[in-house]
Short mmCIF file of C-alpha atoms in Angstrom, two decimals:
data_model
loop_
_atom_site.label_atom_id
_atom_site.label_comp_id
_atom_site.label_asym_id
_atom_site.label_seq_id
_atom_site.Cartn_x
_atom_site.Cartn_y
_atom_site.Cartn_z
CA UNK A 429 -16.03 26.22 10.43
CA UNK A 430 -14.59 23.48 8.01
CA UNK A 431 -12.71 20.60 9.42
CA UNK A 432 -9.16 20.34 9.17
CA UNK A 433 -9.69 16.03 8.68
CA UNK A 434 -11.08 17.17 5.87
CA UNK A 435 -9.57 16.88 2.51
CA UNK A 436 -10.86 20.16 -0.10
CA UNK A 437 -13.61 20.20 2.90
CA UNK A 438 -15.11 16.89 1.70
CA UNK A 439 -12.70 13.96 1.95
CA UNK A 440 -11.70 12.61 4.84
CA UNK A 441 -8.33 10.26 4.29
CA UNK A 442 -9.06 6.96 6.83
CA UNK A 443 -5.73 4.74 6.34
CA UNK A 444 -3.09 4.06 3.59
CA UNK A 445 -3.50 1.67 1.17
CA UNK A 446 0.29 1.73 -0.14
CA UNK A 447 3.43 1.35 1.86
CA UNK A 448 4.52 5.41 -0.20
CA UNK A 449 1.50 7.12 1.88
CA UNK A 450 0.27 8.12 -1.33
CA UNK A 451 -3.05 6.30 -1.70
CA UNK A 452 -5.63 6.23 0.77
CA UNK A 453 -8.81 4.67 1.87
CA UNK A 454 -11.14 7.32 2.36
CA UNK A 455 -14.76 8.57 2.38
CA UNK A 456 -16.72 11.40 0.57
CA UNK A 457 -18.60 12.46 3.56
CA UNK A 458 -20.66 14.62 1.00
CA UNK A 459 -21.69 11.49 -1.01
CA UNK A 460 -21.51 9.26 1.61
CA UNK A 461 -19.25 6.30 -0.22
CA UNK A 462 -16.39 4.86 -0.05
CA UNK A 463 -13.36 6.65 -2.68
CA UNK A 464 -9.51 5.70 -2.87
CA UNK A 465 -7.23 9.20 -2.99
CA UNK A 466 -4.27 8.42 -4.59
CA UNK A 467 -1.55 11.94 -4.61
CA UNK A 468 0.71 12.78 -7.34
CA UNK A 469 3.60 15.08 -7.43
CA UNK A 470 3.92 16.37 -10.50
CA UNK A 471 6.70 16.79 -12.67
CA UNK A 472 8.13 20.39 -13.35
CA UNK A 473 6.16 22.06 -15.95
CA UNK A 474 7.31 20.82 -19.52
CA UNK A 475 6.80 18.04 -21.49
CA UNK A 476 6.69 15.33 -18.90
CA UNK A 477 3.89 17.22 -17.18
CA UNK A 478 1.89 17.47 -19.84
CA UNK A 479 1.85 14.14 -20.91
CA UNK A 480 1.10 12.76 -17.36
CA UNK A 481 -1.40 15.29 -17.07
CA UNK A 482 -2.66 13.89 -20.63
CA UNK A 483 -3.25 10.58 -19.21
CA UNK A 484 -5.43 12.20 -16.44
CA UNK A 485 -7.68 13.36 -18.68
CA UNK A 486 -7.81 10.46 -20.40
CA UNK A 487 -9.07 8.48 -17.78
CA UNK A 488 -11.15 11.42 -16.73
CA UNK A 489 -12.92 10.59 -19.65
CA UNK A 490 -13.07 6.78 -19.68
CA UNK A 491 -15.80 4.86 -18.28
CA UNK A 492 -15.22 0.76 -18.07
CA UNK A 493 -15.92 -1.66 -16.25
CA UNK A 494 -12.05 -2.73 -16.56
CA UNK A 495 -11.14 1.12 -15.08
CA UNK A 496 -11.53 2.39 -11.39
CA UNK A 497 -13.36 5.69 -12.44
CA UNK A 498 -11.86 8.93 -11.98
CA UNK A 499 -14.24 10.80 -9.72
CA UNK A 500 -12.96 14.45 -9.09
CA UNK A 501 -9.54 16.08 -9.01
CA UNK A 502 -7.82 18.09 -6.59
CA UNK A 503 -5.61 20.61 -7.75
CA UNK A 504 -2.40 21.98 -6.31
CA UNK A 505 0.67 23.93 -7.38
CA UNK A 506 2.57 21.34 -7.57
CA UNK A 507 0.76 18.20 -6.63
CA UNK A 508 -3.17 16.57 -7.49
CA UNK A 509 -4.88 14.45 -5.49
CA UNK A 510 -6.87 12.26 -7.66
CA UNK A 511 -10.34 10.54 -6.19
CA UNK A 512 -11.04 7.22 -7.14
CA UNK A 513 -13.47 4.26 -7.37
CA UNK A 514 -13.21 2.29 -4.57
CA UNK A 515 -12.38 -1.32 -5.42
CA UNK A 516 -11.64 -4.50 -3.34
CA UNK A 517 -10.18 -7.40 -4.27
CA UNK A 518 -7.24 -9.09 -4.72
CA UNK A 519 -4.77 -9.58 -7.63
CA UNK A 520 -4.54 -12.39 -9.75
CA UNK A 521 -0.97 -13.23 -8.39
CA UNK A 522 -2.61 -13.45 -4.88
CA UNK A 523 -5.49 -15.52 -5.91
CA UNK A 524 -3.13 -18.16 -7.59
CA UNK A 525 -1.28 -18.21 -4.39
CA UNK A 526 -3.85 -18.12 -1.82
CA UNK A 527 -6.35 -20.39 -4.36
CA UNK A 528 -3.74 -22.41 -6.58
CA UNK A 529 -3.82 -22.15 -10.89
CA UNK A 530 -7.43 -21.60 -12.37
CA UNK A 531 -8.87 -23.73 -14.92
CA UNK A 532 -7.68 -22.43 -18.88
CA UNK A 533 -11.52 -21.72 -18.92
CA UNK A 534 -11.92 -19.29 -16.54
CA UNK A 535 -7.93 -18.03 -17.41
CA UNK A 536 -9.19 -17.46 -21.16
CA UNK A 537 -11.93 -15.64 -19.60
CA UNK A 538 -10.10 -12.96 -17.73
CA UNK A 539 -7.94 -12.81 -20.70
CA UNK A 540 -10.40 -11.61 -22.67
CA UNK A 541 -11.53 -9.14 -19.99
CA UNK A 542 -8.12 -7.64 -20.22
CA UNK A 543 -7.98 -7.70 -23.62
CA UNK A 544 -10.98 -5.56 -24.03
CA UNK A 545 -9.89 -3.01 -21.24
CA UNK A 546 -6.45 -3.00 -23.00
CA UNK A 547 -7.94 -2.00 -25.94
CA UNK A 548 -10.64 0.65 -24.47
CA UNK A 549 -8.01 2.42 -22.84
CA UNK A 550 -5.54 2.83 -25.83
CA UNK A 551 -8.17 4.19 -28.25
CA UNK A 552 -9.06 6.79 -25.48
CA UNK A 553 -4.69 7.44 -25.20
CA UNK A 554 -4.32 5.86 -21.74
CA UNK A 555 -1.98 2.95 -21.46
CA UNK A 556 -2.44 0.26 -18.91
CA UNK A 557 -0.44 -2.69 -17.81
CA UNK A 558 -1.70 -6.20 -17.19
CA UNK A 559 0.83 -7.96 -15.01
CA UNK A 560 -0.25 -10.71 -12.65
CA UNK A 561 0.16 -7.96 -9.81
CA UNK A 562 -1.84 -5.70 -11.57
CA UNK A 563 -4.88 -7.55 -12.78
CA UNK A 564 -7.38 -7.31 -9.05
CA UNK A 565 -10.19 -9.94 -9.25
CA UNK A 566 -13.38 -8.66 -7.48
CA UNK A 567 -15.48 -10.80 -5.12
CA UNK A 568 -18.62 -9.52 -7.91
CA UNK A 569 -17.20 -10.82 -11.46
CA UNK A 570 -15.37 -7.61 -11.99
CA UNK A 571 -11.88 -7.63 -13.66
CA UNK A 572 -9.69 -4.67 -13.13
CA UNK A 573 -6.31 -2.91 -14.30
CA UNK A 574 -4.93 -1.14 -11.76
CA UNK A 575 -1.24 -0.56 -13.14
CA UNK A 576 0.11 1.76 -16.02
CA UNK A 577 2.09 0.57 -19.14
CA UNK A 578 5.42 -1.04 -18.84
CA UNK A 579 7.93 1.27 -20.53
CA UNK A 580 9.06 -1.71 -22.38
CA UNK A 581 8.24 -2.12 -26.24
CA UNK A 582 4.99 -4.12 -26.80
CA UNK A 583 4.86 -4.69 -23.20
CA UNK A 584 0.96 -5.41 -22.98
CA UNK A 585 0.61 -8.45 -24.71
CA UNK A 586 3.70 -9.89 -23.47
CA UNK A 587 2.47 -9.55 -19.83
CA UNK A 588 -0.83 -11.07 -21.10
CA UNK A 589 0.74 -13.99 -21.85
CA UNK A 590 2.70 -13.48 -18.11
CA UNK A 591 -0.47 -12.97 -16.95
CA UNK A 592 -2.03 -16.23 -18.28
CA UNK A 593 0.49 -18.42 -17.65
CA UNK A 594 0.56 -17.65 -13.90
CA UNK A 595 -3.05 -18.47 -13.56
CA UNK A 596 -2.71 -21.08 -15.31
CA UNK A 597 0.70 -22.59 -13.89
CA UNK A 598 0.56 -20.80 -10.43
CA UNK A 599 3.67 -19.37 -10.84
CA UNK A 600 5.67 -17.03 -13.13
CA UNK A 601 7.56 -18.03 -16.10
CA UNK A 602 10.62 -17.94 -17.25
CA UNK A 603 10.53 -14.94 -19.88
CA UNK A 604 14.68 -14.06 -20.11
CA UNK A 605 16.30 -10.76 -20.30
CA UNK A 606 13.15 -7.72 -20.20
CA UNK A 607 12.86 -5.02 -18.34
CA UNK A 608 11.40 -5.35 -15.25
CA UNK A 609 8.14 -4.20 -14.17
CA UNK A 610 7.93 -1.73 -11.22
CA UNK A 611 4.81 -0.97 -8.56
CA UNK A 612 3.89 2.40 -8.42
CA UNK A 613 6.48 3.54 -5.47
CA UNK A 614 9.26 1.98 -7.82
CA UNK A 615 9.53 -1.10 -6.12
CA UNK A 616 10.55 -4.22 -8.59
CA UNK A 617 7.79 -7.02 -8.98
CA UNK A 618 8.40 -10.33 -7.99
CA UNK A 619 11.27 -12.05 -10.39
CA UNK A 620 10.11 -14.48 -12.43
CA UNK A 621 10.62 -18.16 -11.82
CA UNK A 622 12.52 -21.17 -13.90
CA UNK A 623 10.46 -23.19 -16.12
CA UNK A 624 8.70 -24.73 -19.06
CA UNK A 625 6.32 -22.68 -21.17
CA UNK A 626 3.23 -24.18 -19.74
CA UNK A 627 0.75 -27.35 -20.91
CA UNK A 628 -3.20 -27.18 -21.68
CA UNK A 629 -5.29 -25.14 -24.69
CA UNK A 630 -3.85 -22.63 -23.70
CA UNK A 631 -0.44 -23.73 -23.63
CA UNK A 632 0.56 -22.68 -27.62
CA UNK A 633 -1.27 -19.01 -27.64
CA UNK A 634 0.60 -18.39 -24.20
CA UNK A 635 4.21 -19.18 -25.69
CA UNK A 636 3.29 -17.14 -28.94
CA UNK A 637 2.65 -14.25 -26.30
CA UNK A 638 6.13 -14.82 -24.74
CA UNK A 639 8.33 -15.19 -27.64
CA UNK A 640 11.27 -13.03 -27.46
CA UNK A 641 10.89 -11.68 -31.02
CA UNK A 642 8.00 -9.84 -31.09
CA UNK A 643 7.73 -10.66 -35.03
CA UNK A 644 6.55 -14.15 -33.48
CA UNK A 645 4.10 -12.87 -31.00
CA UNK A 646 0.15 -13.10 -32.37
CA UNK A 647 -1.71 -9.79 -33.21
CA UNK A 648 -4.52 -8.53 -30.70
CA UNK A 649 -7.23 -10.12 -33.29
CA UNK A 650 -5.80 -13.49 -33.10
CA UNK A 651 -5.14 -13.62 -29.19
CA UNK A 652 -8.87 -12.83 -29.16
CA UNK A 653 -10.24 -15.32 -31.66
CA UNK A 654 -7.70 -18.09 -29.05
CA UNK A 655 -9.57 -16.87 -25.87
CA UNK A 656 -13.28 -17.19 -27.23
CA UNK A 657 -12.36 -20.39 -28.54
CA UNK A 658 -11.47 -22.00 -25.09
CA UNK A 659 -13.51 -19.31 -22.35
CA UNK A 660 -17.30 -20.65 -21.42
CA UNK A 661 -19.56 -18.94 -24.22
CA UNK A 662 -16.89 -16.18 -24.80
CA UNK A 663 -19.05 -14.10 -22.03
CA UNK A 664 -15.94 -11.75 -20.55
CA UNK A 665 -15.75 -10.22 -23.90
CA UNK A 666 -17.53 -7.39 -25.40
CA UNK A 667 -16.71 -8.94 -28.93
CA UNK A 668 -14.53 -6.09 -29.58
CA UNK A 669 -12.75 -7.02 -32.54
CA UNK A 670 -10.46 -3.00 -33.38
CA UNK A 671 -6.81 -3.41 -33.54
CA UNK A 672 -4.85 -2.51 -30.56
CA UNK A 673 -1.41 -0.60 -30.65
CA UNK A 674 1.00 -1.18 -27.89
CA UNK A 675 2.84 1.85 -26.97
CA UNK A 676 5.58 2.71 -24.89
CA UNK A 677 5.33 4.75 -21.76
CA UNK A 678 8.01 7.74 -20.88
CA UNK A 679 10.00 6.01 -18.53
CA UNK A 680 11.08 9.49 -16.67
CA UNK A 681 7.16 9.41 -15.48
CA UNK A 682 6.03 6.21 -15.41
CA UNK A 683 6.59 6.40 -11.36
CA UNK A 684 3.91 9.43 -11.31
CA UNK A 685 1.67 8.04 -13.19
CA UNK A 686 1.48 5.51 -10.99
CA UNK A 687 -1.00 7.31 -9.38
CA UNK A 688 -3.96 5.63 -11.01
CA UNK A 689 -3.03 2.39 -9.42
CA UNK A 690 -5.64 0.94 -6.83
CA UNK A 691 -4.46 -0.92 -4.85
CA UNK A 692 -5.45 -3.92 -3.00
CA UNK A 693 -5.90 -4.42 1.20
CA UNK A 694 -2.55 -5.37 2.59
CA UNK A 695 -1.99 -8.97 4.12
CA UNK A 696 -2.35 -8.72 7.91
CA UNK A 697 1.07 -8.92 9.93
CA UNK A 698 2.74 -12.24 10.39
CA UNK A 699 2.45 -13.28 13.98
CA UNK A 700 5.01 -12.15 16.02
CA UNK A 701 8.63 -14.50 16.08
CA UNK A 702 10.77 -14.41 19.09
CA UNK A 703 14.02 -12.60 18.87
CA UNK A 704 17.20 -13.43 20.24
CA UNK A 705 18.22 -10.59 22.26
CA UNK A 706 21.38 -9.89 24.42
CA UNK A 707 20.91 -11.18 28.13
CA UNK A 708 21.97 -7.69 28.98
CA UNK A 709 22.55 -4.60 28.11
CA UNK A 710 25.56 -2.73 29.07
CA UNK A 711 24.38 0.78 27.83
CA UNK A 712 21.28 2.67 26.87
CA UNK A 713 20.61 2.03 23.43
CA UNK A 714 20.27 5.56 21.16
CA UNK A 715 16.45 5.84 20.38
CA UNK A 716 16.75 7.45 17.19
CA UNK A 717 19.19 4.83 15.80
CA UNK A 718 16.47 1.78 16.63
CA UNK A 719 14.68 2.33 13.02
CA UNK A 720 16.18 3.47 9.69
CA UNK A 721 14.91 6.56 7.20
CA UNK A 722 13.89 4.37 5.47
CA UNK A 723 11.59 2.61 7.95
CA UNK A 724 10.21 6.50 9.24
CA UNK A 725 9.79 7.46 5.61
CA UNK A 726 7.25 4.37 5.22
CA UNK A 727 5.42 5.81 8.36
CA UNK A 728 4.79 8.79 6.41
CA UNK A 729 7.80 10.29 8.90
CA UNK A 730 10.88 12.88 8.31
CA UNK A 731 13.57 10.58 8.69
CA UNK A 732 15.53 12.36 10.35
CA UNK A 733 14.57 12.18 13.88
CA UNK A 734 15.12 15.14 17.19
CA UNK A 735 16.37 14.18 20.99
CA UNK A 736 12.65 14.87 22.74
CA UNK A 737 14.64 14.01 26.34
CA UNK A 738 17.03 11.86 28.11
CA UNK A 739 16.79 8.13 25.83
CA UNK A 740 14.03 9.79 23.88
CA UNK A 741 13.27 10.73 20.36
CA UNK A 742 11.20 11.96 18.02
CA UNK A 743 9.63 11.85 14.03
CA UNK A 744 7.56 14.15 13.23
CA UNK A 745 5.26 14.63 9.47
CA UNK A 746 7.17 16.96 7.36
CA UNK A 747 4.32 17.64 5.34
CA UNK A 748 1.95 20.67 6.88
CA UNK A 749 -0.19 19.93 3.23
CA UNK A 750 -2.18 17.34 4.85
CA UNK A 751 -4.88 16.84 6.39
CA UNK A 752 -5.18 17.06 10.49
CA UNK A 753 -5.88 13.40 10.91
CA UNK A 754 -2.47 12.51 8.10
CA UNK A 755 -0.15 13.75 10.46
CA UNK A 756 1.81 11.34 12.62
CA UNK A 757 4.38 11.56 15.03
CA UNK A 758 6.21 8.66 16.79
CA UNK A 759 8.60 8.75 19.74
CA UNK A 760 10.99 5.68 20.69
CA UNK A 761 11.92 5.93 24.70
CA UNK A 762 14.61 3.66 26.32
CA UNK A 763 15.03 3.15 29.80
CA UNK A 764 18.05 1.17 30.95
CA UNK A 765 17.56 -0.44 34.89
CA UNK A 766 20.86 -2.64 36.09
CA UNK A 767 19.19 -5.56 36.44
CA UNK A 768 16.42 -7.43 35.13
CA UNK A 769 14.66 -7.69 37.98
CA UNK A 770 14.47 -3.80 38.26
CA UNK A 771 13.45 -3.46 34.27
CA UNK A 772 10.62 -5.89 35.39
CA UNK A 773 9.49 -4.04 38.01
CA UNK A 774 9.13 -0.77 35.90
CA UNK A 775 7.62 -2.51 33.33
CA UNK A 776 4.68 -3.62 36.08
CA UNK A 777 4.70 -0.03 36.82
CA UNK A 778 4.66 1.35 33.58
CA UNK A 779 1.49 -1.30 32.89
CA UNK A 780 -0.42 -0.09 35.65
CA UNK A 781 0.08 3.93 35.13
CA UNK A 782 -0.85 3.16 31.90
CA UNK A 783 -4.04 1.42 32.87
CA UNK A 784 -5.17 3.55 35.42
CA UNK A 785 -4.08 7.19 33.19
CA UNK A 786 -7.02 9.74 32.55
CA UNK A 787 -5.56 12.70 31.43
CA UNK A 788 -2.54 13.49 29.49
CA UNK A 789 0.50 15.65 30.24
CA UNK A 790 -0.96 18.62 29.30
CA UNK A 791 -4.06 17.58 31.19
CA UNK A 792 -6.55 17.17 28.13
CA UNK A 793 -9.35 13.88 29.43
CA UNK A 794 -7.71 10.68 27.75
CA UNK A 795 -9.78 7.92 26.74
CA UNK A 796 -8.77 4.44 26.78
CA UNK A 797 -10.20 2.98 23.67
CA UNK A 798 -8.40 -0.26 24.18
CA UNK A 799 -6.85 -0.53 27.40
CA UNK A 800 -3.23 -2.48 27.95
CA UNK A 801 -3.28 -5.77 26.95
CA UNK A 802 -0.50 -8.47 26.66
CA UNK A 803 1.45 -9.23 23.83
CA UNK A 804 2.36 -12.48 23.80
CA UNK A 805 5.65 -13.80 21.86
CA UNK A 806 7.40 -10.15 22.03
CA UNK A 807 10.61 -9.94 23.90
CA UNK A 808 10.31 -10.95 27.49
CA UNK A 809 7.49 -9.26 27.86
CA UNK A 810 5.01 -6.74 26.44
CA UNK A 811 1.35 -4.84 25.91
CA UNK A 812 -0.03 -2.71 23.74
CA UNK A 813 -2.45 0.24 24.13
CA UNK A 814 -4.85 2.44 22.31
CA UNK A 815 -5.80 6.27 24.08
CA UNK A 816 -7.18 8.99 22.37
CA UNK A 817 -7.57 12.77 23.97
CA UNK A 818 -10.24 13.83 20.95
CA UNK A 819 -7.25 15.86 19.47
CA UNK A 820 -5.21 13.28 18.45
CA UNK A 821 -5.49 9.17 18.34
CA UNK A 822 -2.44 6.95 20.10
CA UNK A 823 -1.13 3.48 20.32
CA UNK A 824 1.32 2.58 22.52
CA UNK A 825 3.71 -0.77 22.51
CA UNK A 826 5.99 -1.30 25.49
CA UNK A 827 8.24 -4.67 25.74
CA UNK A 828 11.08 -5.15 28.20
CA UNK A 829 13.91 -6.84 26.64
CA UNK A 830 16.51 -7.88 29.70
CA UNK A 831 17.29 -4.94 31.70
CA UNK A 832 15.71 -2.57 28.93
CA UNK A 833 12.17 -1.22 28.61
CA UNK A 834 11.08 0.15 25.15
CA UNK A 835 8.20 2.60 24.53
CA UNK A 836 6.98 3.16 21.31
CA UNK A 837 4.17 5.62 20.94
CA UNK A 838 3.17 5.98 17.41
CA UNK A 839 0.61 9.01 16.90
CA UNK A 840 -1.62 10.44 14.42
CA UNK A 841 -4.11 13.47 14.25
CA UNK A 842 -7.75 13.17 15.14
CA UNK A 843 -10.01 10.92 17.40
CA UNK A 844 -10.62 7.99 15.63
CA UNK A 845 -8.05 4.85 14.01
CA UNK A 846 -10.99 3.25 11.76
CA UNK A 847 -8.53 1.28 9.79
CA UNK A 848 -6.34 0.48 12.60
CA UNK A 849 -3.32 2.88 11.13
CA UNK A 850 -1.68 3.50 14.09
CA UNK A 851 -1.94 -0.32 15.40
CA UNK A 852 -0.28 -1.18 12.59
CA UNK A 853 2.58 0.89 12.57
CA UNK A 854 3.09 1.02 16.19
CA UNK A 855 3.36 -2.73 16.15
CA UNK A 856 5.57 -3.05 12.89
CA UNK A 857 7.67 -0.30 14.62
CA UNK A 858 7.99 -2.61 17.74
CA UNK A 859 9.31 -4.94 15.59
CA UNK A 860 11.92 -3.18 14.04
CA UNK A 861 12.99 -1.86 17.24
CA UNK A 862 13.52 -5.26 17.99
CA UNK A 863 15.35 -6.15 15.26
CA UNK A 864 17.82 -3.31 16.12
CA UNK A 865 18.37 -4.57 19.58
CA UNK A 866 18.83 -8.00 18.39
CA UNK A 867 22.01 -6.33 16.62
CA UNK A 868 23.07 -5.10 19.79
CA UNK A 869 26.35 -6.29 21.34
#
């Protein structure tokens, strides 16, 4: 019998890697490694999916160290599931951050890195981007593009020379009027900030790259001969010394064909802030208006939620295509006592239930994988909870706020959180809830 965790009976999707829920962490249990699975919906049939189905097999067929490789594809009427090298790291834009600006040596080498995946990847007919964002440094040497083209004219080498200048300068630079990058769920890249064009060797090829008339930006052959002057024995390059031909992507697809983007590990959660909340609370506050669509949506959720009983509601997965254990549900439950005093005193209750529970509703044997445990610096007062029955995996976040007592449960299929999904989100949930309540008058 195959298992329904399983993705085309091999795969098995572990926790999202993008805010979308379109690119997973995951594991080819055949193999035994480590792959990323990004999904793409694709296009009606026409020209548009052609051409993104073009740049699949283009990368199909391109090995590089530069290039996540393009294991196996998983076909669908109308969407692919693409299986990727997995690659950590982190981008160049969070290594200036986190680090500070690199030396123009090491700059000029990574430079030339991109230059010569650039340039691979044309002459095969797939275009890649090289934004700060979308360069990811490995913790082995490796330097990787993880981002399509920009649909803007000549794009590449102008966001080389964005790309050097924030490793050099730790920041972004002032580049005018362009069109504005996008990450592959269509969100805008960070804006770029005031300031002069940069100092160093490195200084004169990066405001050559940035000119606003292209007629004054250098060729591909020059930037090159610039890098190898200044990077340590010119080792990041191959040498490759071919012309490369910036093209434009289609803009109408450039947002599914951000499927070959890998993407990074997420920054754990800020630690928790206080919020002010009402001292009271006249009236039970509607469950399903404590988070937006938008919110459920980036819980892989319908957004539009269903009463599940008195001060209780429900979002449910929409999408019956995935696997068992990418399914997730979350209910929101308020409970209004008239006093305080009496929310505290269910909350005590609530802990202890919760702490002594060994079956479910329906009577299936729950296990406590982590049992309740405080949560300091959340409302009045709080814990947190991890159960699973072997069908499905839970975490649970209850907080009294006042005379109110919030339940989150967030849920998703199958016995096991390896990546600590549901932790997560039932945690950034509490917080939104919060927020909502803090609107409250």
């Amino acid at each position: 019998m195959s298992d329904p965790n399983l993705l085309a009976g091999r795969y098995r999707l572990l926790e999202r890697r993008d805010r979308t829920g379109t690119s997973w962490r995951s594991r080819d249990e055949l193999l035994n490694r480590d792959v990323t699975i990004t999904e793409v919906r694709l296009p009606p049939p026409g020209p548009h999916r052609d051409w993104l189905l073009g740049q699949i097999r283009a990368a199909a067929d391109l090995r590089h160290p530069g290039v996540t490789t393009l294991h196996d594809v998983i076909s669908a009427p109308e969407r692919m599931w693409l299986v990727l090298e997995s690659v950590e790291g982190r981008s160049l834009l969070q290594t200036v951050r986190s680090d500070g600006p690199l030396s123009s040596e090491r700059a000029a080498e990574i430079g030339l890195r991109v230059l010569d995946t650039l340039t691979t990847a044309h002459e095969r007919g797939f275009h890649l981007a090289a934004t700060p964002e979308t360069v990811l440094l490995t913790p082995d040497g490796r330097v990787v593009l993880t981002g399509v083209a920009d649909p803007a004219p000549a794009g590449n080498l102008r966001d080389l020379g964005t790309t050097l200048f924030t490793a050099i300068e730790g920041r972004a630079p002032d580049t005018g009027p362009r069109t504005v990058p996008r990450m592959a769920d269509g969100t805008p890249m960070a804006a770029p900030a005031a300031g002069p064009t940069g100092s160093g060797p490195l200084a004169p090829l990066v405001e050559g790259l940035l000119s606003a008339d292209p007629s004054h930006r250098p060729d591909a052959t020059s930037v090159r001969l610039s890098l190898e002057r200044i990077a340590p024995h010119s080792t990041a390059s191959r040498s490759r010394r071919g012309p490369l031909v910036i093209a434009a992507a289609t803009t109408a697809v450039a947002v599914a064909a951000g499927a070959f983007w890998l993407w990074s590990r997420p920054a754990p959660p800020a630690a928790a802030v206080p919020v002010p909340l009402p001292a009271s609370f006249a009236k039970t506050p509607d469950p399903c208006a404590l988070i937006s669509g938008e919110q459920a949506a980036e819980l892989s959720l319908n957004p539009r939620p269903s009463k599940d009983g008195p001060g209780r509601c429900v979002w449910k997965s929409d999408d019956t295509g995935q696997p068992t254990n990418m399914r997730y549900r979350l209910w929101i439950q308020t409970i209004r006592f008239s006093s305080g005093e009496k929310a505290h005193a269910g909350y005590t209750r609530f802990l202890k239930e919760d702490g002594d529970r060994t079956r479910t509703s329906t009577n299936l044997p729950l296990i406590l994988t982590r049992p309740p445990k405080a949560l300091p610096g959340i409302a009045a007062e709080a814990y947190a909870m991890e159960a699973t029955n072997q069908l499905t995996y839970n975490t649970g976040v209850v907080f009294r706020a006042a005379n109110l007592v919030v339940s989150v449960q967030y849920q998703r299929g199958g016995e096991t959180d390896p990546g600590g999904d549901t932790r997560e989100a039932a945690l950034r949930t509490g917080r939104w809830v919060l927020g909502s309540l803090s609107r409250t008058r």
